Amino acid sequence: MTPTPPQPHFPSPYARPTVAPTRALAVRRPDGARLAVFAYGDADGAPVLLAHGNGEEHGIFGPTVDALVERGFRVVALDSRGQGKSTLGSARLTYELLADDALSALDALGVRAAHVLGFSDGAIEALLMARDHAERVLSVTALGANLTPEGVIDDGWDLAGTIAQLRAWAARDWPGGVDPSLLTPTPAEAAATADLLQLMLDEPHIDAASLAAIGCPVTVVAGEFDVIRDDETVAIARAIPGARLIVVPGQGHSLPKHVPDLVTSLLLDTIDCAE
């Protein structure tokens, strides 16, 4: 049977940074992944690491990057492996691996410790970094994090079916008259997208009690109509000593895209608590 072409995903537009990066470099990881790492701002202010969500790239934080640079902060942002300008590598995808990637981005720029703003997958990474590498994290602002795969509300999207469709497209033995590099998506793109979606289907598996080890200031944020279950958002905030819980009225999951000024304000408030 001929596989059904996966429908390309065109995310709604968002405002990318208007400031140019001061550095842009490729960081090689042991499994062959090539991470695109960007620095913004050349002031001596506190470093801020930005970690985006599944299927995105660092530019989703555009207005926040601009605002931080204007206020004298140094910004470190990376495209997570398999997304944006970064390649996937051969290692099995886990959130712990992505957290290690983020630390390698800091290392590449000579940053010992940073405030971390994470969205969705990036928020999970931020919590793991603060739990497992406390000396590297000054504060955490976590937008839309979940503890388990079941923590994401099933809104009718057949995630497993989408993954199977992508894998069938990637594995097809194309006839001689078809140049696979011209397809949308290409087989390689389909395989990478399937791996990224599989991550959401299989992980994370975080014991809320383990987050009690986090000692830096933390703000846990979710939209009123977020795709993250309320009980998991509350469990994260309750587990972390002194964590602040913010629910944004009238908003869903994509807070950096829809309310960037509020995201920046919450980040700056969290940073203030660490200083």
PDB file of C-alpha atoms in Angstrom:
ATOM      1  CA  MET A   1       0.000   0.000   0.000  1.00  0.00           C
ATOM      2  CA  THR A   2       1.320   3.453  -0.892  1.00  0.00           C
ATOM      3  CA  PRO A   3       1.821   5.565   2.257  1.00  0.00           C
ATOM      4  CA  THR A   4      -0.377   8.618   2.629  1.00  0.00           C
ATOM      5  CA  PRO A   5       1.640  11.832   2.318  1.00  0.00           C
ATOM      6  CA  PRO A   6       1.940  13.474   5.742  1.00  0.00           C
ATOM      7  CA  GLN A   7       0.383  16.901   5.751  1.00  0.00           C
ATOM      8  CA  PRO A   8       3.003  19.607   6.313  1.00  0.00           C
ATOM      9  CA  HIS A   9       2.638  21.525   9.540  1.00  0.00           C
ATOM     10  CA  PHE A  10       2.657  25.294   9.157  1.00  0.00           C
ATOM     11  CA  PRO A  11       2.740  26.894  12.630  1.00  0.00           C
ATOM     12  CA  SER A  12       1.012  30.205  13.093  1.00  0.00           C
ATOM     13  CA  PRO A  13       3.436  33.095  12.665  1.00  0.00           C
ATOM     14  CA  TYR A  14       5.375  34.620  15.531  1.00  0.00           C
ATOM     15  CA  ALA A  15       7.682  37.582  15.969  1.00  0.00           C
ATOM     16  CA  ARG A  16      11.345  36.575  15.713  1.00  0.00           C
ATOM     17  CA  PRO A  17      14.134  38.672  17.303  1.00  0.00           C
ATOM     18  CA  THR A  18      14.780  42.010  15.642  1.00  0.00           C
ATOM     19  CA  VAL A  19      18.279  42.210  17.131  1.00  0.00           C
ATOM     20  CA  ALA A  20      21.055  40.320  15.378  1.00  0.00           C
ATOM     21  CA  PRO A  21      22.986  37.635  17.232  1.00  0.00           C
ATOM     22  CA  THR A  22      26.448  38.554  18.442  1.00  0.00           C
ATOM     23  CA  ARG A  23      27.534  34.947  17.996  1.00  0.00           C
ATOM     24  CA  ALA A  24      26.142  31.961  16.099  1.00  0.00           C
ATOM     25  CA  LEU A  25      28.002  28.692  16.241  1.00  0.00           C
ATOM     26  CA  ALA A  26      27.571  24.975  15.702  1.00  0.00           C
ATOM     27  CA  VAL A  27      28.205  22.781  18.742  1.00  0.00           C
ATOM     28  CA  ARG A  28      28.990  19.140  18.049  1.00  0.00           C
ATOM     29  CA  ARG A  29      27.615  16.532  20.435  1.00  0.00           C
ATOM     30  CA  PRO A  30      29.135  13.059  21.018  1.00  0.00           C
ATOM     31  CA  ASP A  31      26.407  11.310  18.983  1.00  0.00           C
ATOM     32  CA  GLY A  32      27.003  13.511  15.940  1.00  0.00           C
ATOM     33  CA  ALA A  33      24.233  16.046  16.513  1.00  0.00           C
ATOM     34  CA  ARG A  34      25.071  19.569  15.411  1.00  0.00           C
ATOM     35  CA  LEU A  35      23.432  22.169  17.662  1.00  0.00           C
ATOM     36  CA  ALA A  36      22.853  25.699  16.440  1.00  0.00           C
ATOM     37  CA  VAL A  37      23.656  28.006  19.370  1.00  0.00           C
ATOM     38  CA  PHE A  38      23.051  31.752  19.350  1.00  0.00           C
ATOM     39  CA  ALA A  39      24.148  34.558  21.666  1.00  0.00           C
ATOM     40  CA  TYR A  40      22.438  37.925  21.765  1.00  0.00           C
ATOM     41  CA  GLY A  41      23.727  41.035  23.507  1.00  0.00           C
ATOM     42  CA  ASP A  42      27.298  41.890  24.404  1.00  0.00           C
ATOM     43  CA  ALA A  43      26.697  43.501  27.785  1.00  0.00           C
ATOM     44  CA  ASP A  44      27.931  41.986  31.041  1.00  0.00           C
ATOM     45  CA  GLY A  45      24.456  41.455  32.462  1.00  0.00           C
ATOM     46  CA  ALA A  46      23.202  38.163  33.868  1.00  0.00           C
ATOM     47  CA  PRO A  47      22.987  35.375  31.262  1.00  0.00           C
ATOM     48  CA  VAL A  48      19.551  34.010  30.340  1.00  0.00           C
ATOM     49  CA  LEU A  49      19.104  30.670  28.566  1.00  0.00           C
ATOM     50  CA  LEU A  50      16.009  30.200  26.380  1.00  0.00           C
ATOM     51  CA  ALA A  51      14.689  26.692  25.620  1.00  0.00           C
ATOM     52  CA  HIS A  52      11.823  26.292  23.126  1.00  0.00           C
ATOM     53  CA  GLY A  53       9.131  23.661  22.586  1.00  0.00           C
ATOM     54  CA  ASN A  54       8.691  20.629  20.323  1.00  0.00           C
ATOM     55  CA  GLY A  55       8.807  21.406  16.602  1.00  0.00           C
ATOM     56  CA  GLU A  56       9.913  25.031  17.040  1.00  0.00           C
ATOM     57  CA  GLU A  57      13.140  27.013  17.045  1.00  0.00           C
ATOM     58  CA  HIS A  58      14.583  29.634  19.349  1.00  0.00           C
ATOM     59  CA  GLY A  59      13.026  32.515  17.399  1.00  0.00           C
ATOM     60  CA  ILE A  60       9.665  31.929  19.073  1.00  0.00           C
ATOM     61  CA  PHE A  61      11.078  34.003  21.944  1.00  0.00           C
ATOM     62  CA  GLY A  62      11.702  36.985  19.636  1.00  0.00           C
ATOM     63  CA  PRO A  63      10.161  39.839  21.666  1.00  0.00           C
ATOM     64  CA  THR A  64      11.685  38.463  24.863  1.00  0.00           C
ATOM     65  CA  VAL A  65      15.145  38.323  23.260  1.00  0.00           C
ATOM     66  CA  ASP A  66      14.763  41.960  22.190  1.00  0.00           C
ATOM     67  CA  ALA A  67      13.573  43.054  25.630  1.00  0.00           C
ATOM     68  CA  LEU A  68      16.360  41.249  27.472  1.00  0.00           C
ATOM     69  CA  VAL A  69      19.083  42.668  25.243  1.00  0.00           C
ATOM     70  CA  GLU A  70      17.641  46.163  25.680  1.00  0.00           C
ATOM     71  CA  ARG A  71      17.852  45.703  29.456  1.00  0.00           C
ATOM     72  CA  GLY A  72      21.494  44.613  29.329  1.00  0.00           C
ATOM     73  CA  PHE A  73      21.130  40.857  29.684  1.00  0.00           C
ATOM     74  CA  ARG A  74      23.154  38.286  27.771  1.00  0.00           C
ATOM     75  CA  VAL A  75      20.914  35.782  25.992  1.00  0.00           C
ATOM     76  CA  VAL A  76      21.850  32.243  25.040  1.00  0.00           C
ATOM     77  CA  ALA A  77      19.392  30.436  22.776  1.00  0.00           C
ATOM     78  CA  LEU A  78      19.653  27.184  20.897  1.00  0.00           C
ATOM     79  CA  ASP A  79      17.628  25.307  18.344  1.00  0.00           C
ATOM     80  CA  SER A  80      16.980  21.952  19.998  1.00  0.00           C
ATOM     81  CA  ARG A  81      18.306  18.923  18.146  1.00  0.00           C
ATOM     82  CA  GLY A  82      16.294  18.022  15.052  1.00  0.00           C
ATOM     83  CA  GLN A  83      14.665  21.452  15.007  1.00  0.00           C
ATOM     84  CA  GLY A  84      15.512  24.813  13.490  1.00  0.00           C
ATOM     85  CA  LYS A  85      19.115  24.754  12.273  1.00  0.00           C
ATOM     86  CA  SER A  86      20.138  21.826  14.499  1.00  0.00           C
ATOM     87  CA  THR A  87      20.491  18.210  13.396  1.00  0.00           C
ATOM     88  CA  LEU A  88      19.050  15.211  15.206  1.00  0.00           C
ATOM     89  CA  GLY A  89      22.061  13.000  15.896  1.00  0.00           C
ATOM     90  CA  SER A  90      21.910   9.281  16.631  1.00  0.00           C
ATOM     91  CA  ALA A  91      21.182   9.211  20.383  1.00  0.00           C
ATOM     92  CA  ARG A  92      17.740   8.193  21.624  1.00  0.00           C
ATOM     93  CA  LEU A  93      15.752  11.315  22.358  1.00  0.00           C
ATOM     94  CA  THR A  94      15.048  11.974  26.021  1.00  0.00           C
ATOM     95  CA  TYR A  95      14.418  15.159  27.951  1.00  0.00           C
ATOM     96  CA  GLU A  96      17.578  14.457  29.931  1.00  0.00           C
ATOM     97  CA  LEU A  97      19.513  14.438  26.645  1.00  0.00           C
ATOM     98  CA  LEU A  98      17.969  17.776  25.658  1.00  0.00           C
ATOM     99  CA  ALA A  99      18.856  19.214  29.060  1.00  0.00           C
ATOM    100  CA  ASP A 100      22.470  18.099  28.534  1.00  0.00           C
ATOM    101  CA  ASP A 101      22.398  19.754  25.104  1.00  0.00           C
ATOM    102  CA  ALA A 102      21.325  23.007  26.734  1.00  0.00           C
ATOM    103  CA  LEU A 103      24.213  22.794  29.181  1.00  0.00           C
ATOM    104  CA  SER A 104      26.590  22.202  26.274  1.00  0.00           C
ATOM    105  CA  ALA A 105      25.295  25.416  24.681  1.00  0.00           C
ATOM    106  CA  LEU A 106      26.201  27.311  27.853  1.00  0.00           C
ATOM    107  CA  ASP A 107      29.616  25.645  27.894  1.00  0.00           C
ATOM    108  CA  ALA A 108      30.276  26.638  24.290  1.00  0.00           C
ATOM    109  CA  LEU A 109      29.747  30.288  25.201  1.00  0.00           C
ATOM    110  CA  GLY A 110      31.666  30.148  28.467  1.00  0.00           C
ATOM    111  CA  VAL A 111      28.577  30.594  30.631  1.00  0.00           C
ATOM    112  CA  ARG A 112      28.825  28.833  33.979  1.00  0.00           C
ATOM    113  CA  ALA A 113      25.300  29.523  35.254  1.00  0.00           C
ATOM    114  CA  ALA A 114      22.192  31.143  33.809  1.00  0.00           C
ATOM    115  CA  HIS A 115      18.592  32.029  34.449  1.00  0.00           C
ATOM    116  CA  VAL A 116      16.455  29.668  32.360  1.00  0.00           C
ATOM    117  CA  LEU A 117      13.213  30.396  30.528  1.00  0.00           C
ATOM    118  CA  GLY A 118      11.708  27.209  29.127  1.00  0.00           C
ATOM    119  CA  PHE A 119       8.545  26.671  27.125  1.00  0.00           C
ATOM    120  CA  SER A 120       6.794  23.277  26.827  1.00  0.00           C
ATOM    121  CA  ASP A 121       9.597  20.759  26.116  1.00  0.00           C
ATOM    122  CA  GLY A 122      12.018  23.524  27.090  1.00  0.00           C
ATOM    123  CA  ALA A 123      10.248  23.942  30.434  1.00  0.00           C
ATOM    124  CA  ILE A 124      10.740  20.248  31.167  1.00  0.00           C
ATOM    125  CA  GLU A 125      14.424  20.644  30.312  1.00  0.00           C
ATOM    126  CA  ALA A 126      14.685  23.674  32.608  1.00  0.00           C
ATOM    127  CA  LEU A 127      13.250  21.750  35.562  1.00  0.00           C
ATOM    128  CA  LEU A 128      15.630  18.820  34.961  1.00  0.00           C
ATOM    129  CA  MET A 129      18.600  21.173  34.727  1.00  0.00           C
ATOM    130  CA  ALA A 130      17.672  22.868  38.004  1.00  0.00           C
ATOM    131  CA  ARG A 131      17.108  19.518  39.717  1.00  0.00           C
ATOM    132  CA  ASP A 132      20.180  17.687  38.447  1.00  0.00           C
ATOM    133  CA  HIS A 133      22.649  20.543  37.856  1.00  0.00           C
ATOM    134  CA  ALA A 134      21.754  23.087  40.526  1.00  0.00           C
ATOM    135  CA  GLU A 135      25.056  24.919  40.211  1.00  0.00           C
ATOM    136  CA  ARG A 136      24.264  25.807  36.591  1.00  0.00           C
ATOM    137  CA  VAL A 137      20.793  27.318  37.106  1.00  0.00           C
ATOM    138  CA  LEU A 138      20.126  30.667  38.793  1.00  0.00           C
ATOM    139  CA  SER A 139      16.336  30.652  38.355  1.00  0.00           C
ATOM    140  CA  VAL A 140      13.652  28.900  36.313  1.00  0.00           C
ATOM    141  CA  THR A 141      10.590  30.275  34.572  1.00  0.00           C
ATOM    142  CA  ALA A 142       8.724  27.214  33.279  1.00  0.00           C
ATOM    143  CA  LEU A 143       5.876  27.703  30.816  1.00  0.00           C
ATOM    144  CA  GLY A 144       3.610  24.714  30.159  1.00  0.00           C
ATOM    145  CA  ALA A 145       5.648  21.851  31.626  1.00  0.00           C
ATOM    146  CA  ASN A 146       4.266  18.360  32.228  1.00  0.00           C
ATOM    147  CA  LEU A 147       5.478  15.443  34.340  1.00  0.00           C
ATOM    148  CA  THR A 148       4.184  12.520  32.273  1.00  0.00           C
ATOM    149  CA  PRO A 149       2.947  11.870  28.725  1.00  0.00           C
ATOM    150  CA  GLU A 150      -0.545  11.630  30.195  1.00  0.00           C
ATOM    151  CA  GLY A 151      -0.151  15.189  31.455  1.00  0.00           C
ATOM    152  CA  VAL A 152      -0.894  16.481  27.961  1.00  0.00           C
ATOM    153  CA  ILE A 153      -4.629  16.690  27.342  1.00  0.00           C
ATOM    154  CA  ASP A 154      -5.886  14.551  24.460  1.00  0.00           C
ATOM    155  CA  ASP A 155      -7.588  17.072  22.187  1.00  0.00           C
ATOM    156  CA  GLY A 156      -8.448  14.584  19.457  1.00  0.00           C
ATOM    157  CA  TRP A 157      -5.020  14.502  17.811  1.00  0.00           C
ATOM    158  CA  ASP A 158      -4.076  10.928  16.936  1.00  0.00           C
ATOM    159  CA  LEU A 159      -0.428  11.355  17.828  1.00  0.00           C
ATOM    160  CA  ALA A 160       0.439   7.669  17.423  1.00  0.00           C
ATOM    161  CA  GLY A 161      -1.272   7.613  14.036  1.00  0.00           C
ATOM    162  CA  THR A 162       0.649  10.673  12.890  1.00  0.00           C
ATOM    163  CA  ILE A 163       3.923   9.060  13.937  1.00  0.00           C
ATOM    164  CA  ALA A 164       3.069   5.860  12.040  1.00  0.00           C
ATOM    165  CA  GLN A 165       2.214   7.863   8.920  1.00  0.00           C
ATOM    166  CA  LEU A 166       5.515   9.739   9.088  1.00  0.00           C
ATOM    167  CA  ARG A 167       7.526   6.566   9.575  1.00  0.00           C
ATOM    168  CA  ALA A 168       5.785   4.868   6.641  1.00  0.00           C
ATOM    169  CA  TRP A 169       6.621   7.863   4.446  1.00  0.00           C
ATOM    170  CA  ALA A 170      10.255   7.821   5.591  1.00  0.00           C
ATOM    171  CA  ALA A 171      10.619   4.064   4.956  1.00  0.00           C
ATOM    172  CA  ARG A 172       9.000   3.976   1.496  1.00  0.00           C
ATOM    173  CA  ASP A 173      11.093   2.478  -1.306  1.00  0.00           C
ATOM    174  CA  TRP A 174      10.512   5.227  -3.837  1.00  0.00           C
ATOM    175  CA  PRO A 175      10.354   4.347  -7.548  1.00  0.00           C
ATOM    176  CA  GLY A 176      13.105   5.449  -9.870  1.00  0.00           C
ATOM    177  CA  GLY A 177      11.149   8.381 -11.234  1.00  0.00           C
ATOM    178  CA  VAL A 178      10.831  10.037  -7.832  1.00  0.00           C
ATOM    179  CA  ASP A 179      13.656  12.097  -6.320  1.00  0.00           C
ATOM    180  CA  PRO A 180      12.913  11.833  -2.556  1.00  0.00           C
ATOM    181  CA  SER A 181      14.826  15.057  -1.849  1.00  0.00           C
ATOM    182  CA  LEU A 182      12.054  16.980  -3.657  1.00  0.00           C
ATOM    183  CA  LEU A 183       9.226  15.600  -1.541  1.00  0.00           C
ATOM    184  CA  THR A 184       7.440  17.508   1.229  1.00  0.00           C
ATOM    185  CA  PRO A 185       8.423  16.312   3.708  1.00  0.00           C
ATOM    186  CA  THR A 186      11.554  14.530   2.572  1.00  0.00           C
ATOM    187  CA  PRO A 187      11.954  11.036   4.026  1.00  0.00           C
ATOM    188  CA  ALA A 188      14.659  12.359   6.368  1.00  0.00           C
ATOM    189  CA  GLU A 189      12.407  15.197   7.549  1.00  0.00           C
ATOM    190  CA  ALA A 190       9.545  12.759   8.116  1.00  0.00           C
ATOM    191  CA  ALA A 191      11.763  10.453  10.167  1.00  0.00           C
ATOM    192  CA  ALA A 192      13.070  13.335  12.299  1.00  0.00           C
ATOM    193  CA  THR A 193       9.562  14.664  12.934  1.00  0.00           C
ATOM    194  CA  ALA A 194       8.403  11.178  13.919  1.00  0.00           C
ATOM    195  CA  ASP A 195      11.237  10.923  16.447  1.00  0.00           C
ATOM    196  CA  LEU A 196      10.360  14.312  17.947  1.00  0.00           C
ATOM    197  CA  LEU A 197       6.686  13.384  18.266  1.00  0.00           C
ATOM    198  CA  GLN A 198       7.631  10.000  19.735  1.00  0.00           C
ATOM    199  CA  LEU A 199       9.384  11.885  22.521  1.00  0.00           C
ATOM    200  CA  MET A 200       6.067  13.492  23.475  1.00  0.00           C
ATOM    201  CA  LEU A 201       4.288  10.140  23.285  1.00  0.00           C
ATOM    202  CA  ASP A 202       6.821   8.303  25.482  1.00  0.00           C
ATOM    203  CA  GLU A 203       8.088  10.918  27.929  1.00  0.00           C
ATOM    204  CA  PRO A 204       8.668  12.564  30.366  1.00  0.00           C
ATOM    205  CA  HIS A 205       8.519  10.446  33.508  1.00  0.00           C
ATOM    206  CA  ILE A 206       9.328  12.833  36.338  1.00  0.00           C
ATOM    207  CA  ASP A 207       8.512  12.080  39.959  1.00  0.00           C
ATOM    208  CA  ALA A 208       7.084  15.339  41.287  1.00  0.00           C
ATOM    209  CA  ALA A 209       8.716  14.666  44.663  1.00  0.00           C
ATOM    210  CA  SER A 210      12.150  14.742  43.006  1.00  0.00           C
ATOM    211  CA  LEU A 211      11.637  18.422  42.175  1.00  0.00           C
ATOM    212  CA  ALA A 212      11.915  19.231  45.890  1.00  0.00           C
ATOM    213  CA  ALA A 213      15.674  19.219  45.266  1.00  0.00           C
ATOM    214  CA  ILE A 214      15.386  22.460  43.282  1.00  0.00           C
ATOM    215  CA  GLY A 215      16.659  25.334  45.374  1.00  0.00           C
ATOM    216  CA  CYS A 216      16.592  28.318  43.014  1.00  0.00           C
ATOM    217  CA  PRO A 217      13.613  30.663  42.508  1.00  0.00           C
ATOM    218  CA  VAL A 218      11.014  29.053  40.224  1.00  0.00           C
ATOM    219  CA  THR A 219       7.890  30.398  38.557  1.00  0.00           C
ATOM    220  CA  VAL A 220       5.540  27.782  37.112  1.00  0.00           C
ATOM    221  CA  VAL A 221       3.239  29.209  34.441  1.00  0.00           C
ATOM    222  CA  ALA A 222       0.306  27.783  32.470  1.00  0.00           C
ATOM    223  CA  GLY A 223      -2.522  29.188  30.412  1.00  0.00           C
ATOM    224  CA  GLU A 224      -6.077  28.947  31.686  1.00  0.00           C
ATOM    225  CA  PHE A 225      -6.863  26.731  28.682  1.00  0.00           C
ATOM    226  CA  ASP A 226      -3.481  25.039  28.458  1.00  0.00           C
ATOM    227  CA  VAL A 227      -3.058  21.566  26.956  1.00  0.00           C
ATOM    228  CA  ILE A 228      -1.265  20.595  30.167  1.00  0.00           C
ATOM    229  CA  ARG A 229      -3.472  19.022  32.830  1.00  0.00           C
ATOM    230  CA  ASP A 230      -4.096  21.326  35.771  1.00  0.00           C
ATOM    231  CA  ASP A 231      -3.145  18.679  38.328  1.00  0.00           C
ATOM    232  CA  GLU A 232       0.330  18.253  36.845  1.00  0.00           C
ATOM    233  CA  THR A 233       0.930  22.015  36.763  1.00  0.00           C
ATOM    234  CA  VAL A 234      -0.126  22.254  40.410  1.00  0.00           C
ATOM    235  CA  ALA A 235       1.974  19.214  41.357  1.00  0.00           C
ATOM    236  CA  ILE A 236       5.094  20.823  39.875  1.00  0.00           C
ATOM    237  CA  ALA A 237       4.546  24.074  41.747  1.00  0.00           C
ATOM    238  CA  ARG A 238       3.744  22.354  45.055  1.00  0.00           C
ATOM    239  CA  ALA A 239       6.801  20.108  44.860  1.00  0.00           C
ATOM    240  CA  ILE A 240       9.335  22.938  44.467  1.00  0.00           C
ATOM    241  CA  PRO A 241      10.048  24.870  47.680  1.00  0.00           C
ATOM    242  CA  GLY A 242       8.851  28.471  47.383  1.00  0.00           C
ATOM    243  CA  ALA A 243       7.731  28.119  43.756  1.00  0.00           C
ATOM    244  CA  ARG A 244       5.267  30.657  42.434  1.00  0.00           C
ATOM    245  CA  LEU A 245       2.298  29.426  40.357  1.00  0.00           C
ATOM    246  CA  ILE A 246       0.817  31.725  37.705  1.00  0.00           C
ATOM    247  CA  VAL A 247      -2.239  30.828  35.598  1.00  0.00           C
ATOM    248  CA  VAL A 248      -2.730  33.253  32.712  1.00  0.00           C
ATOM    249  CA  PRO A 249      -6.441  33.999  32.164  1.00  0.00           C
ATOM    250  CA  GLY A 250      -7.874  33.424  28.706  1.00  0.00           C
ATOM    251  CA  GLN A 251      -4.697  31.886  27.277  1.00  0.00           C
ATOM    252  CA  GLY A 252      -3.768  28.449  25.981  1.00  0.00           C
ATOM    253  CA  HIS A 253      -0.383  26.794  25.673  1.00  0.00           C
ATOM    254  CA  SER A 254       1.604  29.071  23.350  1.00  0.00           C
ATOM    255  CA  LEU A 255       2.336  31.871  25.787  1.00  0.00           C
ATOM    256  CA  PRO A 256       5.634  33.077  24.198  1.00  0.00           C
ATOM    257  CA  LYS A 257       3.771  33.580  20.942  1.00  0.00           C
ATOM    258  CA  HIS A 258       0.568  35.176  22.227  1.00  0.00           C
ATOM    259  CA  VAL A 259       1.603  37.114  25.351  1.00  0.00           C
ATOM    260  CA  PRO A 260       5.354  37.715  24.993  1.00  0.00           C
ATOM    261  CA  ASP A 261       5.338  40.888  27.100  1.00  0.00           C
ATOM    262  CA  LEU A 262       3.781  38.996  30.006  1.00  0.00           C
ATOM    263  CA  VAL A 263       6.298  36.169  29.604  1.00  0.00           C
ATOM    264  CA  THR A 264       9.136  38.687  29.738  1.00  0.00           C
ATOM    265  CA  SER A 265       7.658  40.337  32.815  1.00  0.00           C
ATOM    266  CA  LEU A 266       7.294  37.018  34.654  1.00  0.00           C
ATOM    267  CA  LEU A 267      10.852  36.094  33.713  1.00  0.00           C
ATOM    268  CA  LEU A 268      12.232  39.394  35.021  1.00  0.00           C
ATOM    269  CA  ASP A 269      10.260  38.990  38.267  1.00  0.00           C
ATOM    270  CA  THR A 270      11.776  35.539  38.729  1.00  0.00           C
ATOM    271  CA  ILE A 271      15.253  36.822  38.014  1.00  0.00           C
ATOM    272  CA  ASP A 272      14.745  39.571  40.619  1.00  0.00           C
ATOM    273  CA  CYS A 273      13.990  36.882  43.217  1.00  0.00           C
ATOM    274  CA  ALA A 274      17.417  35.351  42.592  1.00  0.00           C
ATOM    275  CA  GLU A 275      19.380  38.555  43.031  1.00  0.00           C
TER     276      GLU A 275
END
